[in-house]
Every structure is written in C-alpha cells, then in structure tokens.
Tab-separated table of C-alpha atoms in Angstrom:
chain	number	residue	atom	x	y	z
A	11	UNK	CA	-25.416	-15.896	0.965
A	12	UNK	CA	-23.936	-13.613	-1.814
A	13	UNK	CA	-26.503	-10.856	-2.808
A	14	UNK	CA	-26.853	-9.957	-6.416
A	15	UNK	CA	-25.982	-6.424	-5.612
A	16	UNK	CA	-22.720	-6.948	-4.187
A	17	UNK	CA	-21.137	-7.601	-7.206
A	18	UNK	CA	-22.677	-4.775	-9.283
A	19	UNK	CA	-21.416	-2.168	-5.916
A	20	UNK	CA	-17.914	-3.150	-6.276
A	21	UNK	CA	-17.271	-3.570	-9.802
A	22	UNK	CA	-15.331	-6.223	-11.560
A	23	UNK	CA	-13.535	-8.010	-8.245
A	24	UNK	CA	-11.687	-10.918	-10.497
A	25	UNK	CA	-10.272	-8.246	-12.506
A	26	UNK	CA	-8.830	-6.254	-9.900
A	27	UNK	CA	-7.334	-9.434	-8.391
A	28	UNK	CA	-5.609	-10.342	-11.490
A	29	UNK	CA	-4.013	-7.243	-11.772
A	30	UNK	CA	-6.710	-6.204	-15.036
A	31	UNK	CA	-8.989	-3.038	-15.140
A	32	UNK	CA	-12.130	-2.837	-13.115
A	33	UNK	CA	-14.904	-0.851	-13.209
A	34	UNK	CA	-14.244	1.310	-10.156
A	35	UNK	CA	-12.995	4.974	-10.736
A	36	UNK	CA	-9.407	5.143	-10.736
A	37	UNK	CA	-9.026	2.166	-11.092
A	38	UNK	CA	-8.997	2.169	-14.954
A	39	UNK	CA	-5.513	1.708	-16.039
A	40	UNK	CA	-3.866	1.743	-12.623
A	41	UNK	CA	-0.794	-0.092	-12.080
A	42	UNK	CA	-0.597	-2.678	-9.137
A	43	UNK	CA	1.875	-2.771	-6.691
A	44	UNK	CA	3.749	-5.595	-7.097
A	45	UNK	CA	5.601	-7.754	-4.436
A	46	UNK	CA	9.267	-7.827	-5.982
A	47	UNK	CA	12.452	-8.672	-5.056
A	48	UNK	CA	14.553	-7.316	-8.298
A	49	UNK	CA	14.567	-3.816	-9.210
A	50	UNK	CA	12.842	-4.529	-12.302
A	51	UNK	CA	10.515	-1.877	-14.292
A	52	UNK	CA	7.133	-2.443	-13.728
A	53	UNK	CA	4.843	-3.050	-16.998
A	54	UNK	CA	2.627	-0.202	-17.202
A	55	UNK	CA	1.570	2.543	-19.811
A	56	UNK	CA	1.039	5.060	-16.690
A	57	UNK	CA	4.669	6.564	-16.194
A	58	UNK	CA	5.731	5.714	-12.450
A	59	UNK	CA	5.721	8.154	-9.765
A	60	UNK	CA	9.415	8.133	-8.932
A	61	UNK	CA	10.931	4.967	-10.606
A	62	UNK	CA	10.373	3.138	-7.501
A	63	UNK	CA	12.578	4.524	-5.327
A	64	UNK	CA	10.424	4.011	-2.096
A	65	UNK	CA	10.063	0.140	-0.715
A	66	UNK	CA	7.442	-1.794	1.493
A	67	UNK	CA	9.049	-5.037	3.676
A	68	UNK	CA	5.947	-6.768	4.903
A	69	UNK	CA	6.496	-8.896	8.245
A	70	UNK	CA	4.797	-10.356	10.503
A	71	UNK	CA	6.403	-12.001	13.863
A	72	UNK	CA	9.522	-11.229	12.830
A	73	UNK	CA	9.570	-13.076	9.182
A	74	UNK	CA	9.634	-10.898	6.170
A	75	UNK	CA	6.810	-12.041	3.678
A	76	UNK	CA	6.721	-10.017	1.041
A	77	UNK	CA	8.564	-6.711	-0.465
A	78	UNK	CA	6.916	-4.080	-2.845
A	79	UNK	CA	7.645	-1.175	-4.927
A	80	UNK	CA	5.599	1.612	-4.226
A	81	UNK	CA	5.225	2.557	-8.074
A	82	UNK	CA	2.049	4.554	-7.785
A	83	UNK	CA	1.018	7.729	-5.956
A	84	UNK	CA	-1.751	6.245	-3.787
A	85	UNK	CA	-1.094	2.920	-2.192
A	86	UNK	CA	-4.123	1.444	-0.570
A	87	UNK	CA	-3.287	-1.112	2.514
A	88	UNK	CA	-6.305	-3.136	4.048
A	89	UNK	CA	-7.364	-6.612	4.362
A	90	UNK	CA	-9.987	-6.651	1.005
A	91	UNK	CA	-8.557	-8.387	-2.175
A	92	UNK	CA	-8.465	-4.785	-4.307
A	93	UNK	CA	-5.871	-3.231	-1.663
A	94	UNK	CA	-2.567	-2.834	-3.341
A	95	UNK	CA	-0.835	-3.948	-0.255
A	96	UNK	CA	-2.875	-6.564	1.418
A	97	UNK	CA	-2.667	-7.472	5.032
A	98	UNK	CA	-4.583	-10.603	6.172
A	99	UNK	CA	-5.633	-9.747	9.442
A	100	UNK	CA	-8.755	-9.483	11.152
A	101	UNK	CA	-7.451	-6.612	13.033
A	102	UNK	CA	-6.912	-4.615	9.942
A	103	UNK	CA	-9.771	-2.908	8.020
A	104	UNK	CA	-10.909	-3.337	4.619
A	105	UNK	CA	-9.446	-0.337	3.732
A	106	UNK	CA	-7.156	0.264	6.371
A	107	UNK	CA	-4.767	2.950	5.603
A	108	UNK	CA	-2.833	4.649	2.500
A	109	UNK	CA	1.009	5.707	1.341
A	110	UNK	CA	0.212	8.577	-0.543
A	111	UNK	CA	3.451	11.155	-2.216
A	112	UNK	CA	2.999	14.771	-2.276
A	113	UNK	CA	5.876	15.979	-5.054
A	114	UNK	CA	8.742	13.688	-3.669
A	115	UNK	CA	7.603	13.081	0.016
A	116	UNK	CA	5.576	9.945	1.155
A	117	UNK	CA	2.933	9.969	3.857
A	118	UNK	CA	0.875	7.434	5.514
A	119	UNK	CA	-2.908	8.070	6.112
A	120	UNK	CA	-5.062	6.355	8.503
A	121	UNK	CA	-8.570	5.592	6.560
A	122	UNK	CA	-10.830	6.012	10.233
A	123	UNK	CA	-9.579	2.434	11.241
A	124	UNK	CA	-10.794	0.496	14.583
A	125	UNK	CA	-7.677	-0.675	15.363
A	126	UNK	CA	-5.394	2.369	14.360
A	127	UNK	CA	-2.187	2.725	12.384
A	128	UNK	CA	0.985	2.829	14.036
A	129	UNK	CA	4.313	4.671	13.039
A	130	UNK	CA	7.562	3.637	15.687
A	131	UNK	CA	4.796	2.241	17.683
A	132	UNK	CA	3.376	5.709	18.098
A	133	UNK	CA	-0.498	5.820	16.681
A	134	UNK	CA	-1.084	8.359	13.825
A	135	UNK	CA	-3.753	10.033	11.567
A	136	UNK	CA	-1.204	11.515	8.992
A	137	UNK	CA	2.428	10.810	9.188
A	138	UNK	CA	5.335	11.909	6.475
A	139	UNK	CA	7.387	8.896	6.060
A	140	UNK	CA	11.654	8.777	6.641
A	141	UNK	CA	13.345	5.996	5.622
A	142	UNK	CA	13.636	3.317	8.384
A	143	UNK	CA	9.974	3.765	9.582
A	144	UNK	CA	7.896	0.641	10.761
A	145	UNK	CA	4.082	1.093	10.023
A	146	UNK	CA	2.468	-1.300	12.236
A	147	UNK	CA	-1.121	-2.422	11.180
A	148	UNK	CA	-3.029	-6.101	12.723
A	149	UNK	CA	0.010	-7.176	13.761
A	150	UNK	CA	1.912	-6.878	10.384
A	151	UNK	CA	5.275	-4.360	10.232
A	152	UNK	CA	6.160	-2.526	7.315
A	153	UNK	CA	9.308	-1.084	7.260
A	154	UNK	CA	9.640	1.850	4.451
A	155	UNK	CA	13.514	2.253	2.816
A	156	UNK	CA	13.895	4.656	0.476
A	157	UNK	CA	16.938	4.975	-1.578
A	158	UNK	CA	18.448	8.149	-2.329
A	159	UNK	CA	19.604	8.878	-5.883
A	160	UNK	CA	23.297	9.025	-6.007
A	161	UNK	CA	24.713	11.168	-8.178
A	162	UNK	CA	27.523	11.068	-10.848
C-alpha cells in the first residue's frame, strides 16, 4: 500500500523518469545522463561539464548493456528510478554511489552502501578515477574510458 506522503517526500517521480524537471533541489534543470552510443551533443541549456569526454560501459556477466556520457558533474548510481545511472540489483542501494569531477578529475564516492563499492575489485570510500577502471556495484561492472583531447 502506497502512502499519500510518499509522493509529496520525493517530488515529481514521473518527471524525473522522463527525463523532465522535478521538484527536488537540483534537480531543476539538470541534464540526464543518457545511455548513448554516438558522440552526439546532449540537449541541454546547462553547458556540459567537459563535452563528454568521460564514458560509463555498464555490464553485467560479461555482456555490455548500456554506455553513457557522463555530461554532468554529479552522477548518481543506485537502484531507484531518479539515479542517473541505474543498476537493477538488489544488492545495490537506492542511492548507491556517485562520479563526481573536481576541475578535470573524476572520482567515485561510496554513499554508506551495505554492500560496498568496488574499484579493481578493491573496496573504496573515495576513489579518483584513471581510465580503464572497473567500478563494481551488485554485480554490475562499469568500466570508465576517458578520452584524451588530441591536439592539432
């Protein structure tokens, strides 16, 4: 049984989902990260944190399901429906962990989950991402590329 008070808690869910604006703060505006397998701009009035230069490859038992762009500075990865990066797992946590950039770095943050967040198979709190790193969360890998800008 749904309680009234659920919905009013967590703001406009349905939005979120579709990709709209909600009613939670920061979430006004913010651009979703999409699963992609172009290099194509993403639609948004917010000006991208590095044009996309950092990648997600979501896999689980060896089959890649999904890629992303990591187009925004704080990347939220869980099993809930308003995670950018969503992980269907009942090992993972609603709000699991998050890919955060500090000027041009990227680190992973563990959000206090039961089950941990993994890095090379070594469990972390805090971890500054290198290309080629496998972040290993319910049983789902994702490996995190980054491309470095050539120059002319």
């Amino acid at each position: 049984m749904r309680r009234p008070a659920a919905k009013a808690a967590y703001g406009n869910l349905g939005a979120l989902v579709a990709g709209g604006t909600g009613s939670r703060p920061g979430q006004q505006g913010a651009e979703r990260v999409q699963p992609t397998d172009t290099d194509a701009t993403p639609n948004s009035v917010d000006t991208p944190r590095r044009e996309g230069r950092s990648r997600i490859v979501v896999s689980y038992k060896g089959k890649r399901i999904a890629k992303y762009r990591l187009a925004k500075r704080k990347v939220m990865i869980g099993r809930r429906h308003d995670c950018d990066i969503r992980v269907n797992s009942r090992s993972a946590s609603r709000h699991h962990a998050q890919i955060f950039t500090v000027l041009d770095d990227d680190y992973v943050l563990d959000l206090d989950s039961k089950n941990g967040t993994f890095v090379n198979s070594r469990r972390i709190k805090k971890h500054a991402l290198k290309d080629g790193d496998v972040i290993s969360i319910g049983g789902f890998d994702l490996a995190y590329t980054r491309e470095t800008p050539t120059r002319d």
